[in-house]
CSV table of C-alpha atoms in Angstrom, one decimal:
chain,number,residue,atom,x,y,z
R,153,MET,CA,6.6,53.4,-26.5
R,154,ALA,CA,6.3,50.4,-24.1
R,155,TYR,CA,4.8,50.9,-20.7
R,156,GLU,CA,3.6,48.7,-17.8
R,157,GLU,CA,0.1,48.8,-16.5
R,158,ASP,CA,-0.6,48.2,-12.9
R,159,VAL,CA,-3.2,45.5,-12.6
R,160,GLU,CA,-4.7,44.9,-9.2
R,161,THR,CA,-5.0,41.3,-8.3
R,162,ARG,CA,-8.6,40.1,-8.4
R,163,ARG,CA,-10.0,39.3,-5.0
R,164,VAL,CA,-12.5,36.5,-4.1
R,165,GLN,CA,-14.8,36.3,-1.2
R,166,VAL,CA,-14.3,33.0,0.6
R,167,ARG,CA,-15.3,31.1,3.8
R,168,PHE,CA,-13.0,28.4,5.2
R,169,VAL,CA,-14.7,25.4,6.7
R,170,THR,CA,-13.4,22.2,8.1
R,171,LYS,CA,-14.4,18.9,9.8
R,172,LEU,CA,-11.3,19.1,12.0
R,173,GLN,CA,-11.7,19.8,15.7
R,174,ALA,CA,-10.4,22.6,17.8
R,175,PRO,CA,-7.8,24.0,17.9
R,176,LEU,CA,-7.7,23.5,14.1
R,177,LYS,CA,-11.0,25.3,13.5
R,178,ALA,CA,-10.7,28.8,11.9
R,179,PRO,CA,-13.5,31.4,12.1
R,180,THR,CA,-16.1,30.8,9.4
R,181,THR,CA,-16.7,34.4,8.6
R,182,SER,CA,-16.2,35.3,4.9
R,183,ILE,CA,-13.0,37.2,3.9
R,184,ALA,CA,-11.6,38.6,0.7
R,185,ILE,CA,-8.4,36.9,-0.5
R,186,PRO,CA,-6.3,37.3,-3.7
R,187,SER,CA,-7.4,35.0,-6.5
R,188,ASP,CA,-3.8,34.1,-7.4
R,189,LEU,CA,-3.1,32.3,-4.1
R,190,THR,CA,-2.0,28.7,-4.4
R,191,ARG,CA,-2.2,25.9,-1.8
R,192,LEU,CA,0.7,27.4,0.2
R,193,GLY,CA,-0.9,30.8,0.2
R,194,LEU,CA,-4.2,29.5,1.3
R,195,SER,CA,-2.5,27.5,4.0
R,196,SER,CA,-0.8,30.7,5.3
R,197,VAL,CA,-4.2,32.4,5.4
R,198,VAL,CA,-5.8,29.6,7.5
R,199,ASN,CA,-2.9,29.5,9.8
R,200,ASN,CA,-3.1,33.2,10.4
R,201,LEU,CA,-6.8,32.9,11.1
R,202,ILE,CA,-6.2,30.2,13.7
R,203,LYS,CA,-3.3,32.1,15.2
R,204,ALA,CA,-5.5,35.2,15.7
R,205,GLY,CA,-7.5,33.2,18.2
R,206,ASN,CA,-4.7,31.2,19.6
R,207,SER,CA,-1.3,33.0,20.1
R,208,ASP,CA,0.5,29.7,20.8
R,209,TRP,CA,-0.5,28.2,17.5
R,210,GLU,CA,2.3,26.6,15.5
R,211,PRO,CA,1.7,26.8,11.7
R,212,GLN,CA,1.1,23.5,9.8
R,213,PRO,CA,0.4,22.7,6.2
R,214,PHE,CA,-3.2,22.2,5.0
R,215,ASP,CA,-4.8,21.0,1.8
R,216,PHE,CA,-8.0,22.6,0.3
R,217,LEU,CA,-11.1,21.2,-1.3
R,218,ILE,CA,-13.6,23.0,-3.5
R,219,ASP,CA,-16.7,21.0,-4.5
R,220,GLY,CA,-14.9,17.8,-3.3
R,221,GLU,CA,-11.8,18.3,-5.4
R,222,LEU,CA,-8.3,19.1,-4.1
R,223,VAL,CA,-6.9,22.4,-5.3
R,224,ARG,CA,-3.5,21.9,-7.0
R,225,MET,CA,-3.2,25.2,-8.9
R,226,SER,CA,-3.9,28.8,-8.2
R,227,LEU,CA,-7.4,29.6,-7.0
R,228,GLU,CA,-8.1,31.6,-10.1
R,229,GLN,CA,-6.9,28.8,-12.4
R,230,PHE,CA,-9.0,26.2,-10.5
R,231,LEU,CA,-12.2,28.3,-10.7
R,232,LEU,CA,-11.7,28.9,-14.4
R,233,ALA,CA,-10.9,25.3,-15.2
R,234,LYS,CA,-14.0,24.1,-13.3
R,235,GLY,CA,-16.3,26.9,-14.5
R,236,ILE,CA,-17.1,27.9,-10.9
R,237,SER,CA,-18.8,31.3,-10.4
R,238,VAL,CA,-17.6,33.6,-7.6
R,239,GLU,CA,-20.6,35.8,-7.5
R,240,LYS,CA,-21.4,34.3,-4.2
R,241,VAL,CA,-19.1,33.5,-1.2
R,242,LEU,CA,-16.9,30.6,-2.2
R,243,GLU,CA,-16.8,27.8,0.4
R,244,ILE,CA,-13.3,26.2,0.8
R,245,GLU,CA,-12.8,23.1,3.0
R,246,TYR,CA,-9.4,22.6,4.5
R,247,ILE,CA,-7.9,19.3,5.8
R,248,LYS,CA,-4.5,18.3,7.1
R,249,ALA,CA,-1.9,18.0,4.4
R,250,VAL,CA,-1.0,14.4,3.7
R,251,ALA,CA,2.8,14.3,3.9
R,252,PRO,CA,5.3,12.6,6.3
R,253,ARG,CA,6.8,15.0,8.8
R,254,LYS,CA,9.6,12.7,9.9
R,255,GLN,CA,12.0,10.2,8.4
R,256,GLU,CA,13.1,7.6,10.9
R,257,ASP,CA,16.5,5.9,10.8
R,258,PRO,CA,16.5,3.2,8.1
R,259,CYS,CA,16.8,-0.5,9.1
R,260,LEU,CA,19.7,-2.0,7.1
R,261,HIS,CA,19.5,-5.4,5.5
R,262,ASP,CA,22.2,-7.6,4.0
R,263,ASP,CA,20.6,-7.6,0.6
R,264,TRP,CA,17.7,-6.0,-1.4
R,265,VAL,CA,14.4,-5.6,0.6
R,266,SER,CA,11.9,-7.2,-1.7
R,267,ALA,CA,8.8,-7.5,0.5
R,268,VAL,CA,7.3,-5.6,3.4
R,269,SER,CA,4.1,-5.8,5.5
R,270,GLY,CA,2.9,-3.1,7.9
R,271,SER,CA,-0.5,-4.8,8.7
R,272,ASN,CA,0.4,-5.3,12.4
R,273,PRO,CA,0.8,-1.9,14.2
R,274,GLY,CA,3.2,-3.4,16.6
R,275,PHE,CA,5.9,-4.5,14.2
R,276,ILE,CA,7.1,-4.5,10.6
R,277,LEU,CA,7.7,-7.7,8.5
R,278,THR,CA,10.3,-7.7,5.7
R,279,GLY,CA,11.4,-10.2,3.1
R,280,CYS,CA,14.9,-10.0,1.6
R,281,TYR,CA,16.9,-11.3,-1.3
R,282,ASP,CA,19.2,-13.1,1.2
R,283,GLY,CA,16.3,-15.5,1.8
R,284,PHE,CA,15.5,-14.4,5.3
R,285,GLY,CA,12.3,-12.9,6.7
R,286,ARG,CA,12.7,-10.4,9.5
R,287,VAL,CA,10.5,-8.9,12.3
R,288,TRP,CA,11.4,-5.3,13.2
R,289,LYS,CA,10.3,-3.6,16.4
R,290,GLY,CA,11.6,-0.3,17.7
R,291,GLY,CA,14.3,-0.1,15.0
R,292,SER,CA,15.7,-3.5,15.9
R,293,CYS,CA,15.3,-7.0,14.3
R,294,THR,CA,13.7,-9.2,16.9
R,295,HIS,CA,13.1,-12.4,14.9
R,296,ILE,CA,14.6,-14.0,11.8
R,297,LEU,CA,12.5,-16.3,9.6
R,298,GLU,CA,15.1,-18.9,8.4
R,299,GLY,CA,14.7,-21.6,5.8
R,300,HIS,CA,14.0,-20.3,2.3
R,301,GLY,CA,16.7,-21.2,-0.2
R,302,ASP,CA,16.3,-18.1,-2.4
R,303,ALA,CA,14.9,-14.5,-2.2
R,304,ILE,CA,11.6,-13.9,-0.4
R,305,THR,CA,9.2,-12.1,-2.8
R,306,SER,CA,6.1,-11.6,-0.6
R,307,ILE,CA,5.3,-11.7,3.1
R,308,SER,CA,1.9,-11.5,4.8
R,309,ILE,CA,0.3,-11.9,8.2
R,310,ILE,CA,-2.4,-14.6,8.5
R,311,ASN,CA,-5.4,-13.6,10.7
R,312,GLN,CA,-5.9,-16.8,12.7
R,313,LYS,CA,-9.6,-16.7,13.9
R,314,GLY,CA,-10.1,-18.8,17.0
R,315,ALA,CA,-6.4,-19.1,17.7
R,316,LYS,CA,-5.6,-20.4,21.1
R,317,SER,CA,-3.3,-17.5,21.9
R,318,ASN,CA,-3.6,-13.9,20.7
R,319,LEU,CA,0.1,-13.6,21.3
R,320,THR,CA,1.0,-15.9,18.4
R,321,THR,CA,1.5,-14.3,15.0
R,322,HIS,CA,1.1,-16.5,11.9
R,323,VAL,CA,2.9,-15.4,8.8
R,324,ALA,CA,3.1,-16.6,5.2
R,325,THR,CA,6.1,-16.0,2.9
R,326,ALA,CA,6.6,-16.7,-0.9
R,327,SER,CA,10.0,-17.3,-2.4
R,328,LYS,CA,11.9,-17.7,-5.6
R,329,ASP,CA,12.7,-21.2,-4.2
R,330,ARG,CA,9.2,-22.2,-5.5
R,331,THR,CA,7.8,-22.7,-2.0
R,332,VAL,CA,5.4,-20.9,0.3
R,333,ARG,CA,6.2,-21.3,4.0
R,334,LEU,CA,4.1,-20.7,7.1
R,335,TRP,CA,5.6,-19.4,10.3
R,336,LYS,CA,4.4,-18.7,13.9
R,337,PHE,CA,6.1,-16.7,16.6
R,338,ASP,CA,5.4,-14.6,19.7
R,339,ALA,CA,6.2,-11.0,18.7
R,340,GLU,CA,6.6,-10.1,22.4
R,341,GLU,CA,9.4,-12.8,22.9
R,342,PRO,CA,12.5,-11.9,20.9
R,343,THR,CA,14.3,-14.9,19.6
R,344,ASN,CA,17.1,-15.4,17.1
R,345,ASN,CA,15.7,-17.8,14.5
R,346,VAL,CA,12.3,-19.1,13.7
R,347,ARG,CA,11.7,-22.2,11.5
R,348,ALA,CA,8.6,-22.6,9.3
R,349,PHE,CA,6.1,-25.0,10.8
R,350,LYS,CA,4.8,-25.9,7.3
R,351,ILE,CA,6.3,-25.9,3.8
R,352,LEU,CA,3.9,-25.7,0.9
R,353,ARG,CA,5.3,-27.2,-2.3
R,354,GLY,CA,3.6,-27.5,-5.7
R,355,HIS,CA,4.6,-24.5,-7.9
R,356,SER,CA,7.1,-25.3,-10.6
R,357,SER,CA,8.6,-21.9,-10.7
R,358,SER,CA,9.3,-18.8,-8.5
R,359,VAL,CA,6.4,-17.9,-6.2
R,360,GLN,CA,5.8,-14.1,-6.6
R,361,SER,CA,3.0,-13.3,-4.2
R,362,VAL,CA,1.1,-14.8,-1.3
R,363,ALA,CA,-2.2,-13.6,0.3
R,364,PRO,CA,-4.3,-14.9,3.2
R,365,GLN,CA,-8.0,-15.7,3.2
R,366,PRO,CA,-9.8,-13.2,5.5
R,367,SER,CA,-10.7,-16.1,7.8
R,368,GLY,CA,-7.1,-17.3,7.9
R,369,GLU,CA,-8.0,-20.9,7.0
R,370,MET,CA,-6.2,-20.7,3.7
R,371,VAL,CA,-3.6,-18.7,1.7
R,372,CYS,CA,-3.3,-18.3,-2.1
R,373,SER,CA,-0.1,-17.9,-4.1
R,374,GLY,CA,0.7,-16.6,-7.5
R,375,SER,CA,3.7,-17.9,-9.5
R,376,TRP,CA,5.9,-17.6,-12.6
R,377,ASP,CA,4.3,-20.9,-13.6
R,378,SER,CA,1.1,-18.9,-14.4
R,379,THR,CA,-1.0,-20.6,-11.8
R,380,ILE,CA,-2.6,-19.6,-8.5
R,381,ASN,CA,-2.5,-22.3,-5.8
R,382,LEU,CA,-4.7,-22.5,-2.7
R,383,TRP,CA,-3.3,-24.0,0.5
R,384,ARG,CA,-4.6,-24.8,4.0
R,385,THR,CA,-2.9,-23.1,6.9
R,386,ASN,CA,-3.8,-25.7,9.6
R,387,GLU,CA,-1.0,-27.0,11.8
R,388,SER,CA,-2.4,-30.6,12.0
R,389,ASP,CA,-1.0,-33.6,10.0
R,390,SER,CA,-4.4,-35.3,10.1
R,391,ASP,CA,-5.2,-34.4,6.5
R,392,GLY,CA,-4.2,-36.7,3.7
R,393,ASP,CA,-2.2,-34.0,1.9
R,394,LEU,CA,0.3,-33.5,4.8
R,395,VAL,CA,3.6,-35.3,5.2
R,396,SER,CA,5.8,-35.0,8.3
R,397,VAL,CA,9.4,-34.1,7.5
R,398,LYS,CA,11.8,-36.1,9.7
R,399,LYS,CA,14.6,-34.4,11.6
R,400,ARG,CA,17.8,-34.5,9.6
R,401,LYS,CA,21.3,-33.1,10.0
R,402,VAL,CA,21.9,-29.9,8.2
R,403,ASN,CA,25.4,-28.4,8.8
R,404,SER,CA,25.7,-30.6,11.9
R,405,LYS,CA,22.5,-29.1,13.3
R,406,ALA,CA,19.2,-31.1,13.7
R,407,GLU,CA,16.4,-29.4,11.8
R,408,GLU,CA,13.1,-29.3,13.5
R,409,SER,CA,10.2,-31.4,12.2
R,410,GLN,CA,8.2,-29.6,9.6
R,411,LEU,CA,4.9,-30.4,7.8
R,412,GLU,CA,4.7,-30.3,4.1
R,413,GLY,CA,1.4,-29.4,2.4
R,414,GLU,CA,0.0,-29.9,-1.1
R,415,ALA,CA,-2.2,-27.4,-2.9
R,416,VAL,CA,-5.9,-27.8,-2.3
R,417,SER,CA,-6.7,-26.5,-5.8
R,418,SER,CA,-5.2,-24.4,-8.6
R,419,LEU,CA,-6.8,-21.5,-10.5
R,420,VAL,CA,-5.8,-21.7,-14.1
R,421,GLY,CA,-6.3,-19.0,-16.7
R,422,HIS,CA,-3.4,-16.6,-16.8
R,423,THR,CA,-0.9,-17.2,-19.6
R,424,GLN,CA,2.2,-15.6,-18.0
R,425,CYS,CA,3.6,-14.9,-14.5
R,426,VAL,CA,1.0,-14.2,-11.8
R,427,SER,CA,2.8,-11.3,-10.1
R,428,SER,CA,0.3,-10.4,-7.4
R,429,VAL,CA,-2.7,-11.9,-5.6
R,430,VAL,CA,-5.0,-10.4,-3.0
R,431,TRP,CA,-7.9,-12.2,-1.1
R,432,PRO,CA,-10.2,-9.5,0.2
R,433,GLU,CA,-13.4,-11.6,0.6
R,434,GLU,CA,-13.9,-15.2,1.6
R,435,ARG,CA,-15.0,-16.2,-1.9
R,436,THR,CA,-13.1,-13.8,-4.1
R,437,ILE,CA,-9.4,-13.7,-5.1
R,438,TYR,CA,-7.9,-11.0,-7.4
R,439,SER,CA,-4.8,-11.5,-9.4
R,440,ALA,CA,-2.5,-9.5,-11.7
R,441,SER,CA,-0.3,-10.9,-14.3
R,442,TRP,CA,2.5,-10.3,-16.8
R,443,ASP,CA,-0.1,-11.3,-19.5
R,444,HIS,CA,-1.5,-7.7,-19.0
R,445,SER,CA,-4.7,-8.8,-17.2
R,446,ILE,CA,-6.3,-8.5,-13.9
R,447,ARG,CA,-8.7,-11.3,-13.0
R,448,SER,CA,-11.3,-11.9,-10.2
R,449,TRP,CA,-11.8,-15.5,-9.2
R,450,ASP,CA,-14.7,-17.3,-7.5
R,451,VAL,CA,-13.0,-19.5,-5.0
R,452,GLU,CA,-15.7,-22.2,-4.9
R,453,THR,CA,-16.0,-22.7,-8.6
R,454,GLY,CA,-12.4,-21.9,-9.5
R,455,ARG,CA,-13.6,-19.7,-12.4
R,456,ASP,CA,-12.5,-16.2,-13.3
R,457,VAL,CA,-15.6,-14.0,-13.2
R,458,LEU,CA,-13.9,-10.7,-14.3
R,459,SER,CA,-11.1,-10.0,-16.6
R,460,LEU,CA,-9.6,-6.5,-17.2
R,461,PHE,CA,-6.8,-5.9,-19.7
R,462,CYS,CA,-4.6,-2.8,-19.8
R,463,GLY,CA,-1.9,-3.6,-22.4
R,464,LYS,CA,0.9,-3.5,-19.9
R,465,VAL,CA,2.8,-6.1,-17.8
R,466,LEU,CA,1.4,-5.8,-14.2
R,467,ASN,CA,3.6,-6.1,-11.1
R,468,ASP,CA,1.2,-5.4,-8.2
R,469,LEU,CA,-2.5,-4.8,-7.4
R,470,ASP,CA,-4.6,-4.0,-4.4
R,471,VAL,CA,-8.4,-3.7,-3.7
R,472,GLY,CA,-9.9,-1.0,-1.6
R,473,GLY,CA,-11.4,2.5,-1.7
R,474,ASP,CA,-15.1,3.1,-2.0
R,475,SER,CA,-17.0,0.0,-0.7
R,476,SER,CA,-13.6,-1.9,-1.0
R,477,ALA,CA,-14.5,-2.3,-4.7
R,478,LEU,CA,-11.8,-0.3,-6.5
R,479,ILE,CA,-8.8,-2.1,-8.1
R,480,ALA,CA,-5.4,-0.3,-8.2
R,481,ALA,CA,-2.6,-1.8,-10.2
R,482,GLY,CA,0.8,-0.8,-11.6
R,483,GLY,CA,3.4,-2.3,-13.8
R,484,SER,CA,5.8,-1.8,-16.7
R,485,ASP,CA,5.1,1.9,-17.2
R,486,PRO,CA,4.9,4.9,-14.9
R,487,VAL,CA,1.1,4.9,-14.7
R,488,LEU,CA,-0.9,3.8,-11.6
R,489,ARG,CA,-4.3,2.8,-12.8
R,490,ILE,CA,-7.6,2.6,-10.9
R,491,TRP,CA,-10.6,0.4,-12.1
R,492,ASP,CA,-14.1,0.4,-10.8
R,493,PRO,CA,-15.6,-3.0,-11.8
R,494,ARG,CA,-19.1,-1.8,-10.8
R,495,LYS,CA,-19.2,0.4,-13.9
R,496,SER,CA,-20.6,-1.8,-16.6
R,497,GLY,CA,-19.9,-1.5,-20.3
R,498,SER,CA,-16.2,-0.5,-20.1
R,499,SER,CA,-13.0,-2.0,-18.8
R,500,ALA,CA,-11.1,1.2,-19.0
R,501,PRO,CA,-9.5,2.6,-15.8
R,502,VAL,CA,-11.6,5.3,-14.1
R,503,LEU,CA,-8.4,7.1,-12.9
R,504,GLN,CA,-4.8,7.2,-14.0
R,505,PHE,CA,-1.9,8.7,-12.1
R,506,ALA,CA,1.2,9.4,-14.1
R,507,SER,CA,3.8,11.2,-12.0
R,508,HIS,CA,6.3,8.3,-11.6
R,509,SER,CA,9.1,8.1,-14.2
R,510,SER,CA,9.7,4.3,-14.2
R,511,TRP,CA,8.0,1.0,-13.5
R,512,ILE,CA,5.6,0.8,-10.6
R,513,THR,CA,6.5,-2.0,-8.1
R,514,ALA,CA,3.7,-1.7,-5.5
R,515,CYS,CA,0.4,0.0,-4.7
R,516,LYS,CA,-1.6,-0.1,-1.5
R,517,TRP,CA,-4.9,1.4,-0.3
R,518,HIS,CA,-5.0,3.0,3.1
R,519,ASP,CA,-7.0,0.8,5.5
R,520,SER,CA,-9.3,3.5,6.9
R,521,SER,CA,-9.5,6.0,4.1
R,522,LEU,CA,-11.6,5.7,1.0
R,523,GLN,CA,-9.5,8.3,-0.9
R,524,HIS,CA,-5.8,7.5,-0.2
R,525,LEU,CA,-3.3,5.0,-1.6
R,526,LEU,CA,0.4,4.8,-2.1
R,527,SER,CA,2.7,3.6,-4.9
R,528,SER,CA,6.4,2.8,-5.2
R,529,SER,CA,8.6,2.6,-8.3
R,530,TYR,CA,12.0,1.8,-9.8
R,531,ASP,CA,12.4,5.6,-9.9
R,532,GLY,CA,13.3,5.4,-6.2
R,533,LYS,CA,10.2,7.2,-5.0
R,534,VAL,CA,7.1,6.4,-3.0
R,535,MET,CA,4.1,8.6,-3.8
R,536,LEU,CA,1.0,9.3,-1.7
R,537,TRP,CA,-2.2,9.8,-3.7
R,538,ASP,CA,-5.7,11.1,-3.1
R,539,LEU,CA,-8.5,10.2,-5.6
R,540,ARG,CA,-9.6,13.8,-5.6
R,541,THR,CA,-6.6,15.1,-7.5
R,542,ALA,CA,-4.3,13.9,-10.3
R,543,TRP,CA,-1.1,15.1,-8.6
R,544,PRO,CA,0.6,13.2,-5.8
R,545,LEU,CA,0.0,14.6,-2.3
R,546,ALA,CA,3.6,13.8,-1.3
R,547,VAL,CA,6.7,12.3,-2.8
R,548,ILE,CA,8.9,10.3,-0.4
R,549,GLU,CA,12.5,10.2,-1.6
R,550,SER,CA,14.3,8.4,1.2
R,551,HIS,CA,15.7,5.6,-0.9
R,552,LYS,CA,19.0,5.7,-2.8
R,553,ASP,CA,18.0,3.1,-5.4
R,554,LYS,CA,14.9,1.3,-6.8
R,555,VAL,CA,12.0,0.9,-4.4
R,556,LEU,CA,10.7,-2.7,-4.6
R,557,CYS,CA,7.9,-2.7,-2.0
R,558,ALA,CA,5.8,-0.4,0.2
R,559,ASP,CA,2.9,-0.5,2.7
R,560,TRP,CA,1.1,1.6,5.2
R,561,TRP,CA,1.9,1.0,8.9
R,562,GLY,CA,-0.2,1.9,11.8
R,563,GLY,CA,-2.4,4.3,9.8
R,564,ASP,CA,0.1,7.2,9.9
R,565,ARG,CA,3.3,5.8,8.7
R,566,VAL,CA,4.7,4.5,5.4
R,567,VAL,CA,7.2,1.6,5.2
R,568,SER,CA,9.2,0.8,2.1
R,569,GLY,CA,12.1,-1.4,1.0
R,570,GLY,CA,14.4,-1.3,-1.9
R,571,ALA,CA,17.6,-2.2,-3.8
R,572,ASP,CA,19.6,0.0,-1.4
R,573,SER,CA,19.0,-2.7,1.3
R,574,ASP,CA,17.1,-0.3,3.5
R,575,LEU,CA,13.8,-0.5,5.2
R,576,CYS,CA,12.7,3.1,5.4
R,577,ILE,CA,10.0,4.5,7.7
R,578,SER,CA,8.2,7.8,7.0
R,579,SER,CA,6.1,8.8,10.0
R,580,GLU,CA,3.5,11.4,11.1
R,581,VAL,CA,1.4,11.2,8.0
R,582,SER,CA,-2.0,12.9,8.6
R,583,ILE,CA,-4.6,10.9,6.7
R,584,LEU,CA,-7.6,11.5,8.9
């Protein structure tokens, strides 16, 4: 004869602590809670504790850390998996949950949005398959960067140290038309079209990525021709490698005089398309390639000083995290990989995140957090990650097609572009 046995849920003595300031602080006295609570249940407990001392409190989601690791299963399962004893009071730290609370109206483009930059908190830059770059502010396009003859693949702000005017923004774009172009404009003065002040020619195939030197004196570019070129960003024609382009009639309009620049040097070593470059330090460039490798280059000597191989085509990389030393990269499988080149004796990733279901197109570290980064994918999703757990903190599904690019914007927003021709903005993301 079958029968059911009532089993009382095991209870655990815990104390909730936080680095958050009032009114987000709950009492730190120990309480007994059911061990089968998950993150949502724990969040409900903390909200009730806060509300007990503040009747006007509006509940909000929290995340929970035990011994520095985020809890992504029931409390009992977590303690069992980690071998943590509960003979003493268990200390649980809570933080704001990292997930966007608002989706703003998308900014519609005429074609696929293939590049995005959120590095200036005042506006967003996008590059599009229609060959135009755009500046977006308050949901409206304020400037159009006009001149490329094919899709823009990468767009980046150049930090001009010692610039005469802080109002002038300098931008670099890369394109399938085999050129890199440099632009300048006043973001506070909306205008219809902006022409590049300098055209950089030298690649023999599509340019896939462009990144500025921290000083702003140079940019580097990676191309389908397997090379990385270095270019000067100066606006003078006093150098021998600059040629003034005469005004000429184009569609009955006089085109402004532009400078042409030749590459200062080339970094050679990759055997297939250089899909992504970043320049985080004055003397060091990182690159990712379809030849399955990530390389670190010494700018002065032109030599690659580090090579990591992962067996997959790579589409994008970024450098950040702890001491700005961690390398994140994604490519032709659903896995976002993290390397720590400071660990000697092994070139294996230290972390792998595998929640996407298709190719990864972009990854980006958060500017002011050592733990957080994002990724985008052909699966139509943008995912937010924390190094302290293997599961995504949040999955953003605002696109209706492949996501081609993504970035952080202003610290608490995520911007992304895709094959649905939309620039999507997810806001109110609590990172810190």
